[in-house]
Coordinates of C-alpha atoms in Angstrom, one line a residue:
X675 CA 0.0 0.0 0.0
X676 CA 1.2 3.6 -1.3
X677 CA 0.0 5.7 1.2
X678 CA 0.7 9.0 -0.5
X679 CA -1.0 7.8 -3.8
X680 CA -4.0 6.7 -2.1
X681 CA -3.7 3.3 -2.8
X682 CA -4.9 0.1 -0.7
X683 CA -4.1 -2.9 -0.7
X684 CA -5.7 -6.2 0.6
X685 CA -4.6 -9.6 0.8
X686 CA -6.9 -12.4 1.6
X687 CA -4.7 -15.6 3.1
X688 CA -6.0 -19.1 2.9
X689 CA -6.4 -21.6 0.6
X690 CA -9.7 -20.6 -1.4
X691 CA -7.4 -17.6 -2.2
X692 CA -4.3 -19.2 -3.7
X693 CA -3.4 -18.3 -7.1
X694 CA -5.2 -14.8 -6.8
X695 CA -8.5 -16.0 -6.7
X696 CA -11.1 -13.9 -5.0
X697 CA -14.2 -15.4 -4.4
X698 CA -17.5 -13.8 -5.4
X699 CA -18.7 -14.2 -1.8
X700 CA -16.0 -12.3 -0.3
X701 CA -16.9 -9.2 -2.7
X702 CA -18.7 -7.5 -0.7
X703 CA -15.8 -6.6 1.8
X704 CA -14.7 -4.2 -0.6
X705 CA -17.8 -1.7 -0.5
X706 CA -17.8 -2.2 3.4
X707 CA -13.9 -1.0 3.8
X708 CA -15.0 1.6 2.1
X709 CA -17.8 2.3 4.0
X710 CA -15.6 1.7 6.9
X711 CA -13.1 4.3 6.1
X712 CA -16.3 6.9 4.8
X713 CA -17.3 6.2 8.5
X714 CA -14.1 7.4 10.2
X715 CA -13.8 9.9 7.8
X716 CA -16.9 11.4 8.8
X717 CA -15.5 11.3 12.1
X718 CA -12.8 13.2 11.6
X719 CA -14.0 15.9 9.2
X720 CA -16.2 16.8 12.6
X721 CA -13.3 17.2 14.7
X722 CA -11.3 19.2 12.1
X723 CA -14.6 21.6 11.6
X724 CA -16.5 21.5 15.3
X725 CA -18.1 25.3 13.7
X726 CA -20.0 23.1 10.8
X727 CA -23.7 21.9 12.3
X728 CA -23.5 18.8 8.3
X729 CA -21.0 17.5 6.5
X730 CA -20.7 19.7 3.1
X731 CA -23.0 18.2 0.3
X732 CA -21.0 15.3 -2.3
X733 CA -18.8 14.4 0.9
X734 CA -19.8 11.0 0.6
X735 CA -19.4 10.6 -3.1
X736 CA -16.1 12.1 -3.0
X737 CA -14.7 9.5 -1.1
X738 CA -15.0 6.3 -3.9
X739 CA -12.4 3.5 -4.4
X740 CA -11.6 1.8 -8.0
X741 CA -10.6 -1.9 -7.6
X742 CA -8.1 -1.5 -10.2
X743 CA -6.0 -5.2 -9.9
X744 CA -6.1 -8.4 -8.0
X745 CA -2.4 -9.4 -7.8
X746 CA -0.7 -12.3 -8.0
X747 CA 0.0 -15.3 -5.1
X748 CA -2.9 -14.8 -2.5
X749 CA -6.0 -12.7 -3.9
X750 CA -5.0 -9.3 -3.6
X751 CA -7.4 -6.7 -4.2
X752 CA -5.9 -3.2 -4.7
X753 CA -8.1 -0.2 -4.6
X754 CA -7.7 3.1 -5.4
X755 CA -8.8 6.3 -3.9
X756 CA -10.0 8.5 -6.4
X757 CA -8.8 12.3 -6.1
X758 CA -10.7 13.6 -9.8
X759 CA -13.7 12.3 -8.3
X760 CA -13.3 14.0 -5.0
X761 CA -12.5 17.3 -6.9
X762 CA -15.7 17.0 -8.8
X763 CA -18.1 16.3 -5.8
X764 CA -16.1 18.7 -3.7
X765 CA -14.0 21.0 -5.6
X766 CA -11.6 22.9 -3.4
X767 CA -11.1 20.1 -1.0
X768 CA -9.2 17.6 -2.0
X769 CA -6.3 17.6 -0.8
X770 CA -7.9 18.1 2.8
X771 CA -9.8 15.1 1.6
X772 CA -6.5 12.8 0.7
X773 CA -5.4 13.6 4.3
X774 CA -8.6 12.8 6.0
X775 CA -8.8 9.2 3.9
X776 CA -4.8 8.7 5.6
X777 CA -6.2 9.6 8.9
X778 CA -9.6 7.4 8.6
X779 CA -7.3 4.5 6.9
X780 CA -5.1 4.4 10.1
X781 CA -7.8 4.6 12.4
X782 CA -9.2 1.2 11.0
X783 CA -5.8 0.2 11.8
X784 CA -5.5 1.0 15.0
X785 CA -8.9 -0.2 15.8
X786 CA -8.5 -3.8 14.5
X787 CA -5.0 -4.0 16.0
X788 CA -6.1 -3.0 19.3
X789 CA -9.0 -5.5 19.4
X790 CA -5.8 -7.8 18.6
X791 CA -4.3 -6.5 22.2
X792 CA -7.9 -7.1 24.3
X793 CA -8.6 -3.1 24.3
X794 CA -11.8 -2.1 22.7
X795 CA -14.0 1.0 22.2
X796 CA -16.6 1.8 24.7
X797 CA -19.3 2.6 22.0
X798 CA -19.3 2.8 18.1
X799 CA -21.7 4.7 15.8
X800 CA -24.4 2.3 13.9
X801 CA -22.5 3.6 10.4
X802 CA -19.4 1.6 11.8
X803 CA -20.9 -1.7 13.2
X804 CA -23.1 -1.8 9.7
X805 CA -19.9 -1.3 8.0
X806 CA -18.0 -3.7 10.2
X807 CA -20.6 -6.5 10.0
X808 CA -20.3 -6.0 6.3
X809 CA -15.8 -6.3 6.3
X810 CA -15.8 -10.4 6.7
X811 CA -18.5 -11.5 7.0
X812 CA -17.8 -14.4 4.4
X813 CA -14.4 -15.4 6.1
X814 CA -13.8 -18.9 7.2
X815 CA -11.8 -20.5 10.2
X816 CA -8.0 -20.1 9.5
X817 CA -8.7 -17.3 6.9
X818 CA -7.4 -13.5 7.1
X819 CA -7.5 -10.1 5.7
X820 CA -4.2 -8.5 5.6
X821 CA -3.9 -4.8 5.1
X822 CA -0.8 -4.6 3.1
X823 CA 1.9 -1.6 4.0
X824 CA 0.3 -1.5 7.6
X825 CA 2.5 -2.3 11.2
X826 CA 0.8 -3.4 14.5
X827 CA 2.1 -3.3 18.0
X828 CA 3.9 -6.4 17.3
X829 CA 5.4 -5.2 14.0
X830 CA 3.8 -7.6 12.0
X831 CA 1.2 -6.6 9.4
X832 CA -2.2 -5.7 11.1
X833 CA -4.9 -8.5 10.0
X834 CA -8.6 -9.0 10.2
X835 CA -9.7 -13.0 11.0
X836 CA -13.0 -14.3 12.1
X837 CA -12.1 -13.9 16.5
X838 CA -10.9 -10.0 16.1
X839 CA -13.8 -9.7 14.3
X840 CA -16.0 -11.4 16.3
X841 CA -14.7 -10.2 18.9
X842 CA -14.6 -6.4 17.9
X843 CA -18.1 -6.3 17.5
X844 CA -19.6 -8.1 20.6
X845 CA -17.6 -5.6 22.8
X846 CA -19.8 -2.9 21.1
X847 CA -22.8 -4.5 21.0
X848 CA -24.7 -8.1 22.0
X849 CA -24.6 -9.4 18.3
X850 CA -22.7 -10.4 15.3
X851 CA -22.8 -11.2 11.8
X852 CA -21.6 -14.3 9.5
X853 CA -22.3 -15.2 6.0
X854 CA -23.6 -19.1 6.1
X855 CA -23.8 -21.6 3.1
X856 CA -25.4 -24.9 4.0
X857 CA -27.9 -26.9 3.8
X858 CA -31.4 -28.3 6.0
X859 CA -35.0 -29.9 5.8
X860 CA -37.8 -27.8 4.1
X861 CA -39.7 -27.8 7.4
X862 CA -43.0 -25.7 6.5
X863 CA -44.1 -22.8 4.4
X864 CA -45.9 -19.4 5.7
X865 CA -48.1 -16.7 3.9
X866 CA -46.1 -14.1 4.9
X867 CA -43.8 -15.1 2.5
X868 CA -41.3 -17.0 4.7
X869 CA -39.9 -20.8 4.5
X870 CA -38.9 -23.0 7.7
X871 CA -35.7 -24.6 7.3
X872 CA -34.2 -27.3 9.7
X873 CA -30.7 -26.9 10.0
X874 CA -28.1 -28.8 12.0
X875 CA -25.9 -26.2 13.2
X876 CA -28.4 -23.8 13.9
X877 CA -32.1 -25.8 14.8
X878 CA -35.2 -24.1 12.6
X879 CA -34.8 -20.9 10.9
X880 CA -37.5 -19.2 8.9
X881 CA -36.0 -17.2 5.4
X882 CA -37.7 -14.8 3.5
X883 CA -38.6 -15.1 -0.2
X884 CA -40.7 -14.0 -3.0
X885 CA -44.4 -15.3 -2.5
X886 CA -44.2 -16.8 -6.1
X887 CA -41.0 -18.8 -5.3
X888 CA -43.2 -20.4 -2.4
X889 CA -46.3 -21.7 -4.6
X890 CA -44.3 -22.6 -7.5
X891 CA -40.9 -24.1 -6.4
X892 CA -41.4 -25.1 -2.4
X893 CA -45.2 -26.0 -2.2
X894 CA -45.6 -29.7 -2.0
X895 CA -42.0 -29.9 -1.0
X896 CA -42.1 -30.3 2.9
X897 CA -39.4 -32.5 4.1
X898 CA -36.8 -32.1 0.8
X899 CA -33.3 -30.9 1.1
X900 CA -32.7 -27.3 0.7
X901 CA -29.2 -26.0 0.3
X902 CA -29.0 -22.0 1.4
X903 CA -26.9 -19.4 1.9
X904 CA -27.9 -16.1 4.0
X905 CA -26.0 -13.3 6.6
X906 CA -27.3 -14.6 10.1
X907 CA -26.6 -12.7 13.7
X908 CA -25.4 -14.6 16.4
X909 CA -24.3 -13.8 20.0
X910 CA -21.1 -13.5 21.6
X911 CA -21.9 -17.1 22.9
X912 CA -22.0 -18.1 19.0
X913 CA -26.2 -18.5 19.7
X914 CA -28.5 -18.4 16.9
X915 CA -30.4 -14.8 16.7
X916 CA -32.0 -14.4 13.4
X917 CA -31.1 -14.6 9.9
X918 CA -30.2 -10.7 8.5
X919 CA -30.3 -11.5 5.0
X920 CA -31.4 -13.9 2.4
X921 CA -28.9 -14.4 -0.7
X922 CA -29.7 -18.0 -1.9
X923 CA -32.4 -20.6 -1.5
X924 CA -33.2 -23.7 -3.5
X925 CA -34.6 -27.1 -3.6
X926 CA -31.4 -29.5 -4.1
X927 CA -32.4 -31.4 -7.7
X928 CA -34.0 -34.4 -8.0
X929 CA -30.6 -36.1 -9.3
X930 CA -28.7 -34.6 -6.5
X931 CA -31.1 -35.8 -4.3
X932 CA -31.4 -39.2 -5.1
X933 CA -27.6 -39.4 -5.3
X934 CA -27.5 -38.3 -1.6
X935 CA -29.8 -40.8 -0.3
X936 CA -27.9 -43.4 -1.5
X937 CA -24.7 -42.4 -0.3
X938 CA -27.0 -42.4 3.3
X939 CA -28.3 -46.0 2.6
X940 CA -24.6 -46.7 2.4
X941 CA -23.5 -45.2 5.4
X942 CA -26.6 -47.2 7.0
X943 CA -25.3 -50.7 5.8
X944 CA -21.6 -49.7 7.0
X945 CA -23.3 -48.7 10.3
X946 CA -24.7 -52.3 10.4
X947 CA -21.5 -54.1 9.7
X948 CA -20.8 -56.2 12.9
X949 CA -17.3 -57.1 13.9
X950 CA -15.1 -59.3 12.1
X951 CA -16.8 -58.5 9.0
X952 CA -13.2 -59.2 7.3
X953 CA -12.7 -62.9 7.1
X954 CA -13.0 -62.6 11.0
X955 CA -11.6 -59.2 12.0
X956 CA -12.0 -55.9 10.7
X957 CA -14.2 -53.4 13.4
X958 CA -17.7 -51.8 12.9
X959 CA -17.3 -48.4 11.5
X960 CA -17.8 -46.6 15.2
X961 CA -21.2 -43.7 15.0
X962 CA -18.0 -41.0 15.0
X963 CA -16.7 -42.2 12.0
X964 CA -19.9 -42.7 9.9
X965 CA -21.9 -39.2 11.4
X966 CA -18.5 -37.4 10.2
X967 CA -18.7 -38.9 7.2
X968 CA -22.4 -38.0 6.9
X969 CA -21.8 -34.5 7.8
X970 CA -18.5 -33.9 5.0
X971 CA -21.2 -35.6 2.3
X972 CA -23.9 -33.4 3.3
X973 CA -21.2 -30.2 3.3
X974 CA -20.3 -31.7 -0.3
X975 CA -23.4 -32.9 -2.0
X976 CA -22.1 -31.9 -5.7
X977 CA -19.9 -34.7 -5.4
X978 CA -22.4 -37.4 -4.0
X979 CA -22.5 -39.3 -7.0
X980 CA -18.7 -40.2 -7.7
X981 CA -18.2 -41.6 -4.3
X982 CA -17.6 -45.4 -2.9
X983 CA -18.1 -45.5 0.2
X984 CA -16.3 -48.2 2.5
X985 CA -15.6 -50.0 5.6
X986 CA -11.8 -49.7 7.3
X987 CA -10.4 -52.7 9.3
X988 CA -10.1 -50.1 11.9
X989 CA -13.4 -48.8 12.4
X990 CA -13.0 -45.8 10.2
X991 CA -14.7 -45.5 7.1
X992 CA -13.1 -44.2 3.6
X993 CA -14.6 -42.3 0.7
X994 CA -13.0 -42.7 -2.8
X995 CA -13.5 -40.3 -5.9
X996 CA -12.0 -40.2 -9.4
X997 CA -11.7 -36.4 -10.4
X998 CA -9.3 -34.7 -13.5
X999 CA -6.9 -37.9 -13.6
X1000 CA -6.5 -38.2 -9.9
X1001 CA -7.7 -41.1 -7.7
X1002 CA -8.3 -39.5 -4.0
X1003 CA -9.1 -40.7 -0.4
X1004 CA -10.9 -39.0 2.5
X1005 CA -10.8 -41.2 5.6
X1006 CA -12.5 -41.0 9.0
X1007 CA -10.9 -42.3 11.8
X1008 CA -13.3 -44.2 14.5
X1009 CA -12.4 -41.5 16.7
X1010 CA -13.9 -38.6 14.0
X1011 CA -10.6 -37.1 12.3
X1012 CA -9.8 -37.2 8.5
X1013 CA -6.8 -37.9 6.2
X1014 CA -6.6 -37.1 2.7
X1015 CA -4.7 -38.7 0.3
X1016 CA -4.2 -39.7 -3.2
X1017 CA -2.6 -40.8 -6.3
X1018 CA -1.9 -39.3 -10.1
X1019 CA -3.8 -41.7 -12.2
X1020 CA -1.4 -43.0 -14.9
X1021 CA 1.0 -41.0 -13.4
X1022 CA 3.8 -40.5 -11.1
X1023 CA 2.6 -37.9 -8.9
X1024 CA 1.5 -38.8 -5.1
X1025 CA -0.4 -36.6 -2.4
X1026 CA 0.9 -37.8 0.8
X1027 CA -1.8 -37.8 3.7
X1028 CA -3.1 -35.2 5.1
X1029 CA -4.1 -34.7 8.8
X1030 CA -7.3 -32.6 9.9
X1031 CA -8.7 -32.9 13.4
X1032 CA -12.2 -33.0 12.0
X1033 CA -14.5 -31.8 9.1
X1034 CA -13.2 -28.2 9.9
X1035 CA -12.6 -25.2 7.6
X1036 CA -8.9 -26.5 6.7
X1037 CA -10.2 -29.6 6.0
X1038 CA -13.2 -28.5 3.5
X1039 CA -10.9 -25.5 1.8
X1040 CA -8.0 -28.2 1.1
X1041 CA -10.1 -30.3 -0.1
X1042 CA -11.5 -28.1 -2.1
X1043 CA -8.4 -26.7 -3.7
X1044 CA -7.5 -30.3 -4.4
X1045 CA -10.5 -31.4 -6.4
X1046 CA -10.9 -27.6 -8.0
X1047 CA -14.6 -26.9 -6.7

């Protein structure tokens, strides 16, 4: 980041972002840094003209980012402040204006920083919780933010993550928000235009949508999967509040479907296996290993109909896939952890295992990057 020429830079770390991909979901942390630093801005243009009752008219406008390249390694988003815009919505002021974005810029800083430290602010306006339930939402476990150019207290680069966030917000206020993509149980259908959903990370939840989409997609479907994805609040103790904001909702297809019930009647039959089931040994796959199992195929439905499902001597249970000449393996251990491995079909290539305490975040985003979902 170029301070003097007014340029940002982000860097999103984790493995969805490798290769300077930036995921469509993530998006929307760009208008809310901006929004973000606007707020701030605000702030300081008060303190620098205590005689002024309103901000001048275009101050808003005049402070407006280009996202001008994503750069190379980790998705790297680098936006511009714009100074010709300023000058049209607010000729005269624009190099007051290029200090004030500085100021504001540094402020976030110091803000997220601090939440890094345990120290807090007593109170924030509405305009920079909105703003801050907006920056991250869409983040995962083990993912980051960086603001590029920027020092902390430790002298490392000042990041965002999901617990500064998280915890950021709840010091200000009882709630917080997260984006959420999953899936649940058409539970029941209401004339205010509203769907129940069953979920099983977060019990029922009722989401809004068009009256039409109720009568001509979801009527007559009580009790079929729907996959989802919506901004829900939650409470410092990670409780279900209410769901903010609808993005996605549909039935899972009829192929789909049918593909994930039988991966479930195989996970039944495994569940039934009694020990010795291998020419006198081999264990039953314990409830751990086949529920975790369930949970990763239910988390991963698009690939439901390219996997074999099997029995390990251990108690574990394996999944196998073919996907763009590779032959993979995802085990679960009786005990509920995973290990990923594979080989190059017709090739020399090997991916040695891989270790994850559970179907967590690392887990789903390397196995993701693997199979190129």
């Amino acid at each position: 980041m170029e301070i003097g020429d007014k340029s940002f830079q982000l860097r999103y770390v984790g493995s969805r972002f490798d290769g300077a991909r930036l995921p469509l979901d993530v998006l929307a942390d760009l208008p809310a840094f901006r929004d973000l630093l606007v707020a701030f801005a605000k702030d300081n243009w008060r303190l620098s003209h205590a005689d002024r009752q309103r901000l001048p008219k275009g101050f808003d406008h005049s402070i407006s980012f280009d996202l001008v390249a994503i750069e190379e390694g980790s998705a790297m988003p680098r936006l511009d402040w714009s100074r010709q815009t300023a000058q049209d919505f607010l000729p005269g002021f624009s190099d007051e204006l290029g200090e004030i974005v500085d100021s504001s810029f540094h402020h976030i800083i110091t803000l997220i920083d601090d939440a890094a430290h345990d120290r807090f602010p007593k109170s924030m306006s509405s305009e920079h919780i909105r703003a801050l339930n907006k920056l991250g939402a869409g983040l995962r476990q083990g993912e980051k933010i960086e603001f590029l150019g920027s020092e902390g207290q430790d002298g490392n680069v000042v990041y965002l993550d999901t617990h500064r966030r998280k915890s950021l917000i709840t010091h200000v206020r009882e709630t917080y928000q997260i984006r959420v993509d999953g899936l649940g149980t058409l539970q029941g259908l209401h004339i205010d235009g509203q769907i129940s959903v069953l979920t099983e990370e977060y019990g029922e939840i009722r989401l809004s949508i068009d009256p039409d989409r109720i009568i001509n997609e979801f009527d007559g479907n009580t009790g079929s999967d729907i996959q989802f994805s919506v901004k829900i609040e939650l409470d410092n103790k990670d409780n279900f509040r209410g769901v903010v904001e609808v993005y996605d909702v549909d039935l899972i297809d009829a192929e789909l479907l049918d593909n994930l019930m039988k991966c479930r009647s195989r996970l039944t039959e495994l569940r039934n296996l009694q020990d010795g089931w291998l020419n006198g040994s081999g264990s039953s796959p314990t409830e751990n290993a086949a529920s975790t199992a369930e949970r990763f195929i239910r988390k991963r439905p698009a690939y439901s109909r390219e996997f074999g499902i099997f029995p390990t001597p251990a108690g574990g249970i394996v999944l196998e896939l073919e996907v763009d000449g590779w032959d993979y393996s995802v085990e679960f251990s009786s005990e509920g952890s995973v290990e990923m491995y594979g080989i190059e079909v017709g090739g020399p290539e090997e991916l040695e295992p891989q270790y994850f305490e559970g179907i967590n975040p690392e887990f789903l985003n390397f196995f993701d990057r693997r199979v190129g979902r």
